[in-house]
CSV table of C-alpha atoms and ligand atoms in Angstrom, one decimal:
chain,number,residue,atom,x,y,z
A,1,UNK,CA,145.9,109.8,98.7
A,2,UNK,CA,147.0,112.6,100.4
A,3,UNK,CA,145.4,112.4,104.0
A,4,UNK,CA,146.2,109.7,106.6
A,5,UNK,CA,143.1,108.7,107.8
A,6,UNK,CA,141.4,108.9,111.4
A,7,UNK,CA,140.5,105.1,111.2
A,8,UNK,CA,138.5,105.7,114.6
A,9,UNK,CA,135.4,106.7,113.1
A,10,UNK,CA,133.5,103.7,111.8
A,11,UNK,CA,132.3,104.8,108.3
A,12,UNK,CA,129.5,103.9,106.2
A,13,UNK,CA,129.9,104.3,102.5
A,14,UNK,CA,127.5,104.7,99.6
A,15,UNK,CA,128.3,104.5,96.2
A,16,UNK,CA,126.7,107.7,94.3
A,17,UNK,CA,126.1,106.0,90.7
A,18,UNK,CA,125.5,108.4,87.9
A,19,UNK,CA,125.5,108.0,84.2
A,20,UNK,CA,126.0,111.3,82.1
A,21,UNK,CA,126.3,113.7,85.5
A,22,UNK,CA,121.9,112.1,86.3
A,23,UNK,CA,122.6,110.1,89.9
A,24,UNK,CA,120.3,106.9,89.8
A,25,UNK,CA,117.9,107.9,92.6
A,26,UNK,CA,118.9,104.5,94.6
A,27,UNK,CA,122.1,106.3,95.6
A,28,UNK,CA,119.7,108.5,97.6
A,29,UNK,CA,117.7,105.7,98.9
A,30,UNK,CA,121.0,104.1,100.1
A,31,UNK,CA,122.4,107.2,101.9
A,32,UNK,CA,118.7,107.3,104.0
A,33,UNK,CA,119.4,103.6,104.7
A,34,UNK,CA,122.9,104.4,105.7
A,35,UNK,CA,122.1,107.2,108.2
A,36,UNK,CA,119.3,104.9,109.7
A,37,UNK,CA,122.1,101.9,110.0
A,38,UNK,CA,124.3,104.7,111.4
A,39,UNK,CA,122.2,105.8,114.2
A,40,UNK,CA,121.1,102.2,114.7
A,41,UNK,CA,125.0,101.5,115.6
A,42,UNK,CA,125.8,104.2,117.6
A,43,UNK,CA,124.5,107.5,116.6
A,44,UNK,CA,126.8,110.2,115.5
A,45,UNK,CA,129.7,108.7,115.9
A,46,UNK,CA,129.5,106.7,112.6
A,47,UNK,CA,130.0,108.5,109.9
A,48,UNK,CA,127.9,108.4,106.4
A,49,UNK,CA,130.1,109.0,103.2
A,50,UNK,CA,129.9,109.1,99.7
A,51,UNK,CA,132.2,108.0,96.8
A,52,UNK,CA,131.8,109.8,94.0
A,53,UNK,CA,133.2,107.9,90.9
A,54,UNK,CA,132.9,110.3,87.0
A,55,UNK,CA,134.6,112.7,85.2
A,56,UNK,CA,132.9,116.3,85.6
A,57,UNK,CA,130.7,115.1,88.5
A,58,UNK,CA,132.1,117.2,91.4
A,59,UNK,CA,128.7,119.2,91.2
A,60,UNK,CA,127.5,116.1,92.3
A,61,UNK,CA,128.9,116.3,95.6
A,62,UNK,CA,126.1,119.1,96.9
A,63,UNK,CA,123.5,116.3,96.4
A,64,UNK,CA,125.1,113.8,98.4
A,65,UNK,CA,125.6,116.4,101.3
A,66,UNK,CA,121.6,117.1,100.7
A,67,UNK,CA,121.4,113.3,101.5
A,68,UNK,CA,123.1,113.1,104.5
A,69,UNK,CA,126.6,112.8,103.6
A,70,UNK,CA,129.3,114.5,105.3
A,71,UNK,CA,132.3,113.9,103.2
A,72,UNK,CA,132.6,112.7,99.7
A,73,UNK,CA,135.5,111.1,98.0
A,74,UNK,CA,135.7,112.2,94.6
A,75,UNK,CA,137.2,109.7,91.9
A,76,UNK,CA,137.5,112.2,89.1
A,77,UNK,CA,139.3,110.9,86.1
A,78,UNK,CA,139.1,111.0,82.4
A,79,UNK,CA,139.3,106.9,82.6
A,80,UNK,CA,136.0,106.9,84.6
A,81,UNK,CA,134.1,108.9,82.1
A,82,UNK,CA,131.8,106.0,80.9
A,83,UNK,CA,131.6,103.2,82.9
A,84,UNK,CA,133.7,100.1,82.7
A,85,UNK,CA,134.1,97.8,85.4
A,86,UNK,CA,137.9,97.6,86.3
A,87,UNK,CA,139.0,101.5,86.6
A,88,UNK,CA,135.7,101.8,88.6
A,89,UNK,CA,136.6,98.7,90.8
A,90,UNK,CA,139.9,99.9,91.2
A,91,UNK,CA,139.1,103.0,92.3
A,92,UNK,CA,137.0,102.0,94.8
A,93,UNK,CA,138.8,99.4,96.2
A,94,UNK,CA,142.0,101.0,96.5
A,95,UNK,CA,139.6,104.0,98.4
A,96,UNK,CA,138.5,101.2,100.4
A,97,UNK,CA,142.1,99.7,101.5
A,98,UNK,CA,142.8,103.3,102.8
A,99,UNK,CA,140.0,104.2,104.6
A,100,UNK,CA,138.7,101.1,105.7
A,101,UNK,CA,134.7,101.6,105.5
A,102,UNK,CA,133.0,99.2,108.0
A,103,UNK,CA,130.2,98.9,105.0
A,104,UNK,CA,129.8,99.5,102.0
A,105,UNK,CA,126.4,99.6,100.0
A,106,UNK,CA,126.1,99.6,96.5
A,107,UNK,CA,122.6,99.8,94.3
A,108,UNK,CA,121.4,96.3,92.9
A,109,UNK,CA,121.2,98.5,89.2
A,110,UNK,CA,123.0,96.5,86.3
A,111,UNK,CA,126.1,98.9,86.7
A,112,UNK,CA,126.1,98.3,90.3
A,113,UNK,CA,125.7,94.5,89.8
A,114,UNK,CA,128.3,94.0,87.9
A,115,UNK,CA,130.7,96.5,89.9
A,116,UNK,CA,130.0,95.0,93.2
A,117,UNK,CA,131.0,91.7,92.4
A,118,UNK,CA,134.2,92.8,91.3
A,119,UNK,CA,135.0,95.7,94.5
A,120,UNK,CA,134.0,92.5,96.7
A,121,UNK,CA,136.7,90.1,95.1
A,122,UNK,CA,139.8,92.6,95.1
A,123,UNK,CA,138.7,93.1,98.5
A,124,UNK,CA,138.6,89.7,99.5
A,125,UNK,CA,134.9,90.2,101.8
A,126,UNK,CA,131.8,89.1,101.4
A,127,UNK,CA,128.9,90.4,99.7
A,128,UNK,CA,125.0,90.3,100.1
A,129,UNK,CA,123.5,90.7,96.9
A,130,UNK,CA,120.2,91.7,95.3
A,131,UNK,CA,119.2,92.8,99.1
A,132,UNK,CA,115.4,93.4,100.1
A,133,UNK,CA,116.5,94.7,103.6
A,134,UNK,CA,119.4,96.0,105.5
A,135,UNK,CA,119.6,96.5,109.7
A,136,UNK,CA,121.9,96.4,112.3
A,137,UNK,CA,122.1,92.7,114.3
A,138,UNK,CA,121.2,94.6,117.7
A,139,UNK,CA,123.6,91.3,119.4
A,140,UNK,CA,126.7,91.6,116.9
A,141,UNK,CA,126.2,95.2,116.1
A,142,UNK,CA,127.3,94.5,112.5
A,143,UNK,CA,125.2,94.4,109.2
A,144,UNK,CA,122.0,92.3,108.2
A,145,UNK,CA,121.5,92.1,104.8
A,146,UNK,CA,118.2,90.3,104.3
A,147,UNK,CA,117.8,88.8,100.8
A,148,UNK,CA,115.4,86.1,98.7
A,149,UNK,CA,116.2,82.9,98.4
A,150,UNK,CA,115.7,79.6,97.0
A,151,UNK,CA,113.7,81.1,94.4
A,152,UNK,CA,112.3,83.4,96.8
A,153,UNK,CA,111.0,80.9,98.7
A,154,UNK,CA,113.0,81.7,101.5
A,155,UNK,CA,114.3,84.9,102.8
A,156,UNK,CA,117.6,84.6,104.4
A,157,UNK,CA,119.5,87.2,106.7
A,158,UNK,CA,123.3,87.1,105.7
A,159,UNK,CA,126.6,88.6,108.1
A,160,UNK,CA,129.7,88.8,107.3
A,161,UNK,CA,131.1,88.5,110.5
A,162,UNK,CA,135.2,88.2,109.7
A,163,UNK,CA,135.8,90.4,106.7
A,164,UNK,CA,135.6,94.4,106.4
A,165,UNK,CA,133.9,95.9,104.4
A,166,UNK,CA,130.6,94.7,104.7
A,167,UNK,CA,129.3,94.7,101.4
A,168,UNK,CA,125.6,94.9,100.0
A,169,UNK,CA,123.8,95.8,97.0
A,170,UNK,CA,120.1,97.1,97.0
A,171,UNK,CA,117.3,96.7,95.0
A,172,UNK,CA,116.2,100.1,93.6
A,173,UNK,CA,113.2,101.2,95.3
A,174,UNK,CA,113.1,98.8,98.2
A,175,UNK,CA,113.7,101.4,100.6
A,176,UNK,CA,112.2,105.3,100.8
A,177,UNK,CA,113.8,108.0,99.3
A,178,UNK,CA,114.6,110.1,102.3
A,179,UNK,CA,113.7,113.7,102.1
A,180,UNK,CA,116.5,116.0,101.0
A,181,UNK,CA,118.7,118.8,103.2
A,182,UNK,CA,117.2,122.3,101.8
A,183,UNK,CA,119.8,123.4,99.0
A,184,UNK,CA,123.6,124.5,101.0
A,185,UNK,CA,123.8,122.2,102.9
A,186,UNK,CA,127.7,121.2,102.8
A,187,UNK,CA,130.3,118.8,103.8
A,188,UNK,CA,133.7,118.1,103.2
A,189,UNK,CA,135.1,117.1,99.0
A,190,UNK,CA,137.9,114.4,99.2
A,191,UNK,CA,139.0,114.6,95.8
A,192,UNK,CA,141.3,111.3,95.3
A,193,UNK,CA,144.1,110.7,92.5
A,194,UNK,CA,143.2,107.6,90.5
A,195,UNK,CA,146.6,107.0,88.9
A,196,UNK,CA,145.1,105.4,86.1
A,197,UNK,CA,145.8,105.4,82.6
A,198,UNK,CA,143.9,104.8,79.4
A,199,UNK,CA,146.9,102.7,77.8
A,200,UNK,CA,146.9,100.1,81.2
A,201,UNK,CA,143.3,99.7,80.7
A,202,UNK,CA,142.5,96.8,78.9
A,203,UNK,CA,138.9,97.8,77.5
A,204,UNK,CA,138.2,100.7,75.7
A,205,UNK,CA,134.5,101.5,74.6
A,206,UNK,CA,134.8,102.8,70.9
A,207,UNK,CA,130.8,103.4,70.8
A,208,UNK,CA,127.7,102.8,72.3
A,209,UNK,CA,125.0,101.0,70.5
A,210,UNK,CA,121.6,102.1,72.2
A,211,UNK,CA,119.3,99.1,73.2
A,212,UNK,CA,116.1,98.6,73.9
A,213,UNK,CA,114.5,101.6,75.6
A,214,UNK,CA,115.2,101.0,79.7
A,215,UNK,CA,111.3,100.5,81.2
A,216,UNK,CA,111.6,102.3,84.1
A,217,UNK,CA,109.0,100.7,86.7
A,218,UNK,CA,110.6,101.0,89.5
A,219,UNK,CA,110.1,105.0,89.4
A,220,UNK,CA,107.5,104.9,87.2
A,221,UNK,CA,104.1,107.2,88.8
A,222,UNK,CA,101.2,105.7,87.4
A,223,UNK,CA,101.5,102.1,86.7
A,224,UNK,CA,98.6,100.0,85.1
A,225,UNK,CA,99.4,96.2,86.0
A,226,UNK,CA,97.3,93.0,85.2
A,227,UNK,CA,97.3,89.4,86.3
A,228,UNK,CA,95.9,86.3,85.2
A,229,UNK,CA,92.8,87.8,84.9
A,230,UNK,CA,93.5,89.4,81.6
A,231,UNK,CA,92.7,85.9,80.0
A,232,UNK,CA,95.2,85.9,77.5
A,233,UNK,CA,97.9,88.3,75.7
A,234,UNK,CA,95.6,90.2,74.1
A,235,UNK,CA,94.4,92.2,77.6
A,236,UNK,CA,97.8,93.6,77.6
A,237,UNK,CA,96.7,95.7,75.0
A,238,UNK,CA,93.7,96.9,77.0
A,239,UNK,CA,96.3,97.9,79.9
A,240,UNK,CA,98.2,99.6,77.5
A,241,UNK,CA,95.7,101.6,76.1
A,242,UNK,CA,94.4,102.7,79.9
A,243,UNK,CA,98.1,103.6,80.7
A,244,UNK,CA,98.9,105.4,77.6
A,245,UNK,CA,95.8,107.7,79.0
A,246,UNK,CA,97.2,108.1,82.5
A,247,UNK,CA,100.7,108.5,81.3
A,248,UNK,CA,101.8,105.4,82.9
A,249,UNK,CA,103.5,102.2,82.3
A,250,UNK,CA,101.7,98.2,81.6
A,251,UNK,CA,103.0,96.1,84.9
A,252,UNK,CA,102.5,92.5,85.6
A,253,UNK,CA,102.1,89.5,87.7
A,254,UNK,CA,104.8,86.4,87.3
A,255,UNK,CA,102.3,84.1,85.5
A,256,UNK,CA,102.4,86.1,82.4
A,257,UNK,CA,106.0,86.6,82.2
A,258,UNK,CA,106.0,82.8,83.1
A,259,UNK,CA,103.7,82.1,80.1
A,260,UNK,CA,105.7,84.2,77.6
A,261,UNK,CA,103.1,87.5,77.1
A,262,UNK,CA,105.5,89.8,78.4
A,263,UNK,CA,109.1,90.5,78.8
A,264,UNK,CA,110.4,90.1,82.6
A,265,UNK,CA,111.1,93.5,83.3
A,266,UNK,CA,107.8,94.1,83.9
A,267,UNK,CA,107.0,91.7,86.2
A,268,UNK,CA,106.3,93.6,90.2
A,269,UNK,CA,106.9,91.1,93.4
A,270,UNK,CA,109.6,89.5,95.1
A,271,UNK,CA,111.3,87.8,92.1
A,272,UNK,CA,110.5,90.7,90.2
A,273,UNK,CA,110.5,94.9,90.7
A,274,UNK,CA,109.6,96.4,93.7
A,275,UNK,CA,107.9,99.8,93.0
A,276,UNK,CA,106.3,102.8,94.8
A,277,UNK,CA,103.8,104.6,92.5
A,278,UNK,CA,101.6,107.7,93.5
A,279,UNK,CA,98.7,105.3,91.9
A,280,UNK,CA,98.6,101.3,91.1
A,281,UNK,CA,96.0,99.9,89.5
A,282,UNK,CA,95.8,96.3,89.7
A,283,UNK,CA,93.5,94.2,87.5
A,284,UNK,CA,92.7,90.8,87.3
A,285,UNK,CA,95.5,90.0,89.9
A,286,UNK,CA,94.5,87.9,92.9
A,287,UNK,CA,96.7,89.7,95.6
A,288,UNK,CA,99.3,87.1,96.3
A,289,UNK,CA,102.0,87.6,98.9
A,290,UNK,CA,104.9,87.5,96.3
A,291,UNK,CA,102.9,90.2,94.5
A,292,UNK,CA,102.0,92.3,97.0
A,293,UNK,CA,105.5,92.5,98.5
A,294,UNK,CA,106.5,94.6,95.3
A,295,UNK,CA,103.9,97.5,95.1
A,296,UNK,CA,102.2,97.0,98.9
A,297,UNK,CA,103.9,100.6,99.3
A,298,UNK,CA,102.0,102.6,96.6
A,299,UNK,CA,100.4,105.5,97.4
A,300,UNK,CA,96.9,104.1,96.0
A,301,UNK,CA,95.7,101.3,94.9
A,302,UNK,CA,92.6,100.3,92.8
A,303,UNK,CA,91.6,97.1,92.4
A,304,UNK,CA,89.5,95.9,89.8
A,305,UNK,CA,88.5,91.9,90.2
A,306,UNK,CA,85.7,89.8,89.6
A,307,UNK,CA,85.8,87.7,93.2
A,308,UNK,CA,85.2,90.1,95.8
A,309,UNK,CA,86.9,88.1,98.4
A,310,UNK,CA,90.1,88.4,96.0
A,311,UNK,CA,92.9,89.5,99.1
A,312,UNK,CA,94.3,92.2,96.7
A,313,UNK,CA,91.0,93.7,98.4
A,314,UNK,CA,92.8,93.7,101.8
A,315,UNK,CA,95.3,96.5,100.7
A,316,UNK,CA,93.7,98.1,98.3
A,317,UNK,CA,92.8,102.0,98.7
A,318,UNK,CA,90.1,101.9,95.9
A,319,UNK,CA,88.5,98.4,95.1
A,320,UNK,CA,85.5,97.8,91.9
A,321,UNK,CA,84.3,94.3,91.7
A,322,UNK,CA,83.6,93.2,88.0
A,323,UNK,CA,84.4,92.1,85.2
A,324,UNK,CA,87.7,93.8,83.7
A,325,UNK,CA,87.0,93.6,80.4
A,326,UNK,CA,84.0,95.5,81.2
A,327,UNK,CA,85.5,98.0,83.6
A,328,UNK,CA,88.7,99.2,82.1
A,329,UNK,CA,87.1,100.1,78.7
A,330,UNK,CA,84.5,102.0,80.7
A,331,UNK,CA,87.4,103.5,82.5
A,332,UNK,CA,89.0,104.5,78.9
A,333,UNK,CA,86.0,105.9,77.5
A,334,UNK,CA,85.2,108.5,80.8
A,335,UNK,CA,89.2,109.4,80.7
A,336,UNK,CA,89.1,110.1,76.6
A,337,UNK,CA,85.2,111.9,77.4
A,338,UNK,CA,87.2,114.3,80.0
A,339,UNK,CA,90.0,114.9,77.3
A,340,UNK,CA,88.0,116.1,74.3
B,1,LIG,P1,95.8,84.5,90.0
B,1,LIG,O1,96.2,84.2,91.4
B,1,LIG,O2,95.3,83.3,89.2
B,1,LIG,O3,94.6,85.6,90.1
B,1,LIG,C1,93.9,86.0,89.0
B,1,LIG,C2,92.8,86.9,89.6
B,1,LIG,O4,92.1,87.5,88.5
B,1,LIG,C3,91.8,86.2,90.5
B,1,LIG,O5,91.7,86.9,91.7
B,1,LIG,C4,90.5,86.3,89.7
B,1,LIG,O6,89.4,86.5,90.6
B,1,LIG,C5,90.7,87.5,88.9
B,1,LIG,N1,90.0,87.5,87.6
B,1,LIG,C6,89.8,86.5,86.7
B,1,LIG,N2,89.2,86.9,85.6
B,1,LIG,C7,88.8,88.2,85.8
B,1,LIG,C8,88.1,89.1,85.1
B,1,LIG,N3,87.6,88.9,83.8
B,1,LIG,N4,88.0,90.4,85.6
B,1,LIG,C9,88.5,90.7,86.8
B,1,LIG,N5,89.1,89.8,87.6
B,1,LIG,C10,89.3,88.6,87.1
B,1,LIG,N6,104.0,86.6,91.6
B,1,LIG,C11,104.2,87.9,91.2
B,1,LIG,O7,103.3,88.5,90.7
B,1,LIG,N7,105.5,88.4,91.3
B,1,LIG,C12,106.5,87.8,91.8
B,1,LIG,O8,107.6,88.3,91.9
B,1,LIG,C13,106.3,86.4,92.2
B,1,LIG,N8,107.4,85.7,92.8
B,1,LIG,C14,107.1,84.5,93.2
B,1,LIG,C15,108.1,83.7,93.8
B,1,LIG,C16,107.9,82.5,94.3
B,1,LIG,C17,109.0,81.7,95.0
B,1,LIG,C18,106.7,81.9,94.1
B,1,LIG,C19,106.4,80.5,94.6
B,1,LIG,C20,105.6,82.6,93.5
B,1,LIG,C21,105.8,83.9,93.0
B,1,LIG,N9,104.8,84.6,92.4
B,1,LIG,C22,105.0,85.8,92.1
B,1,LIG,C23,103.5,83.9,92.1
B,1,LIG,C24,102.4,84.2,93.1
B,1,LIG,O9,102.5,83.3,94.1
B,1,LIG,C25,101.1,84.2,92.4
B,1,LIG,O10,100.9,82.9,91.9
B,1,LIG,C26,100.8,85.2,91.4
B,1,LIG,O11,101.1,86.5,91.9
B,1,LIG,C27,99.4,85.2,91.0
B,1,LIG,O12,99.2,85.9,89.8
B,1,LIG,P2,97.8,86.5,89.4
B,1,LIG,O13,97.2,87.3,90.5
B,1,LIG,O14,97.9,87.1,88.1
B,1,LIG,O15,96.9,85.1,89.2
């Protein structure tokens, strides 16, 4: 570390993750929450900055400025080519213990999950996890990180009152993806020695086996979901076929992931994703708080439900009353009619 930091101006940090040079778009959503917290606290005198951990990311940088940084440290280092949690939290941390962020936010991803944890420890401060909502306590002017709990019965607002920094991961997709800075806009590149080496470390990743394919539902477009209504697994086929047509992806309600038809990624609501989709059509599902809290944001939403008092009526955009199992294969036929 070269400079000898102004430790006047209070700093807000994002962590910019990216996997193969692609930044997870909730390091963008983070930076719009950080300039929001920053001119909550006191305007411009708080300062919004990235750190930047890769190998060959530095091109990276330009995005972040586009975001609303204005300086980002950049961890460049062989050792932080793929991810692994202790160079990453090392790097970090140590950037952390120089330049003293007053928060930190992190994205509530699996890598970010798993990083957080470990930054927070070596750093001996709190953290908020799996957050739903961040602000600034107008009395306390420090960080509140609202999160579910209790099995999302209850939503609690957590501060961490004696220990700096203030440390918070984000759902994805919780908050808006704030417009970018036209292309040029610039800040300053802090490029930070690691002093790290391979032989120290003691994991090495020798190969990657791929997994299952990653579902994507928090930035999916189109998403097709169902609820109870489907009667039974089989109606998951039906919403499959509709969003094979649309190009979108089979959503559901907890009850079926509860019941075993579906795998729990692709349950939508407050124990499950929170998504913003340009359409959301939502069948057989009654409209339940705990749902609507997770895709309430979409652009549009069609309902299709047999009870027309059903309160997914309430938010809906586009509403049929019927049967589903008569409307969504009405729906297919029109959409293959208008491709042939
Ligand atoms: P139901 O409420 O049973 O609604 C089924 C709907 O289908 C009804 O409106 C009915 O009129 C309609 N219907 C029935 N047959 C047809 C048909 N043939 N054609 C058309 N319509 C039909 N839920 C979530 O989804 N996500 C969460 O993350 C979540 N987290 C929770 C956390 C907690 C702590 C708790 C207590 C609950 C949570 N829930 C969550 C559950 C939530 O409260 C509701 O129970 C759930 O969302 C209801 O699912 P549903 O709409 O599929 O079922």
């Amino acid at each position: 570390m070269t400079e000898t930091p102004d430790l006047g101006a209070p700093r807000i940090w994002v962590l910019i993750e990216q996997d193969a040079g692609q930044v997870h778009p909730v390091s963008w959503e983070l930076l719009g929450a950080a300039r929001r917290l920053a001119s909550e606290l006191d305007g411009e005198a708080t300062c919004v900055e990235a750190v930047l951990p890769g190998y060959g990311v530095r091109h990276l940088a330009a995005e972040a400025f586009r975001y609303g940084a204005s300086r980002v440290y950049l961890l460049e280092d062989p050792v932080l080519a793929l991810y692994r949690n202790l160079p990453y939290a090392l790097g970090v941390s140590r950037l952390a213990q120089t330049y003293r962020p007053e928060i930190l936010l992190i994205g509530a991803t699996t890598l970010g999950r798993d990083l957080a944890s470990t930054i927070a420890t070596q750093l001996e401060t709190g953290l908020t996890a799996d957050c739903t909502e961040l602000t600034i306590d107008p009395k306390l002017r420090i960080l509140a990180a609202t999160r579910p709990t209790f099995g999302g019965n209850l939503m609690a607002t957590i501060l961490c009152r004696k220990h700096r920094p203030q440390m918070a991961t984000v759902r994805p997709r919780v908050l808006p993806l704030p417009e970018a800075l036209p292309r040029g806009a610039t800040g300053e590149i802090l490029a930070v020695e690691l002093d790290l080496r391979e032989a120290d470390l003691p994991v090495r990743r020798l190969r990657l086996i791929p997994g299952a394919e990653r579902l994507n539902l928090e930035h999916a477009q189109v998403i097709v979901a169902g609820g109870r209504g489907l009667g039974g697994p089989d109606g998951l086929t039906l919403l499959r076929q509709l969003a094979d047509l649309l190009g979108g992806i089979v959503a559901v309600t907890r009850p079926l992931v509860d019941a075993g038809w579906i795998s729990a990624d692709h349950q939508v609501g407050q124990t499950g994703k929170t998504v913003r989709p340009k359409l959301y059509i939502a069948a057989g599902i009654s409209g339940a708080v705990q749902h609507r809290v997770g895709m309430g944001d979409a652009n549009l939403i069609l309902a299709i439900n047999r009870d027309p008092e059903a309160p997914i009526f309430q938010i809906a955009h586009l509403g049929i009353v019927g049967d589903l199992h008569e409307v969504i294969p009405e729906l297919i036929r029109q959409l293959q009619t208008l491709r042939a």
